[in-house]
Amino acid sequence: MPVAWMIGLPAVLVIAALLTWVARQYALRRNLMDQPGERRSHGVATPRGGGIAIVLTLLLATAAAGLAWPGGRVALLVFGVGLVMVAGIGWWDDHRPLPAVRRLLVHLVASVLVAALVWQASGNPVQAVLALLFTVSMINIWNFMDGINGIATTQAILAGLAFAAVMPMPFALAGAVLALACLGFLPFNYPRARIFMGDVGSGALGYAIAALVCLASVVTEVHWLLLLVPLSAFLVDAGFTLLSRMLSGQRWMEPHTQHLYQRAVKGGMSHTSVTGMYFVFGLFSITVFNACSDLQPRWEAAVAVAWLIFATGLWLLLRKGMRN
């Protein structure tokens, strides 16, 4: 490993941790607090907005990558602009709540930037449209699932490591940087939450992970269905919870506590235990992903479908048990 990487990667971890500490001091001074409530899973007022540390760390890493690889500067700039857009609207929403439609419009524009990068790299307009839809979905899924201590951050760490393992250098560094930036934030949020990520962090993290998946889709031969496996815990819980709310006629965009992880906490499990369970499932998911990433495309797709069916069945079983 070059000396620059040996210095740079640990620096990502340290910078993220320091910036999280600064973000906490800012939130305390501004009284930027998440209050307990019926639609929340925490019981004490807690500072929010700590995810800005992850965002700033990723932006610094993006700038450093642009200096190291001049040929990728345009793509890195486009990604950085999209990240700033998603984080910026989240930061605004953390300070002064915004209408959902306004946030969604910004998410769409940022997702178009990712789609444009995919189109430029692949020459495939269908793949670009799928990238757009996927990115919009991931921004909101990570926001929905960021409801208890450590759950969104640990799943992002696992995803970053999983994709880093299958991508060639220097692209693999994107996954490693994402994982390290999240790891720097994690001690402030898990097992005891001294600060929450906030919309500035959760939406931006979803955007960054979507961009990472899209990058993997153009620099590797891994089937796009298999690329979903490391994200299956969140995709299944968020997707089927949203579907059930829509089918029952509920206002699905409103805050709620109906996700499986929220039901588990409401049922008496600790944040630590629930996050741990999702982490263990995530470990199995990335193990399946990495073990099967060198198969023929049809077998990769078959494994992915089988895993997603298994995850759905497990979700239905656990949800039924908690309802009873």
CSV table of C-alpha atoms in Angstrom, one decimal, residues 31 39 63 68-70 97 131 139 168 184-185 203 211 225 313:
chain,number,residue,atom,x,y,z
A,31,ASN,CA,-30.2,23.9,21.0
A,39,ARG,CA,-43.3,8.6,16.6
A,63,ALA,CA,-11.2,16.8,-3.1
A,68,ALA,CA,-4.5,12.5,-6.9
A,69,TRP,CA,-6.4,11.4,-10.1
A,70,PRO,CA,-6.8,14.4,-12.5
A,97,PRO,CA,-38.5,21.6,8.8
A,131,ALA,CA,-29.5,4.6,-11.3
A,139,ILE,CA,-31.6,8.7,0.0
A,168,PRO,CA,-10.5,-2.7,-8.5
A,184,GLY,CA,-15.4,7.9,13.0
A,185,PHE,CA,-19.0,9.0,13.7
A,203,GLY,CA,-30.0,11.4,3.3
A,211,ALA,CA,-23.3,6.3,-5.9
A,225,LEU,CA,-29.1,-7.8,-8.5
A,313,GLY,CA,-39.6,-14.4,4.5
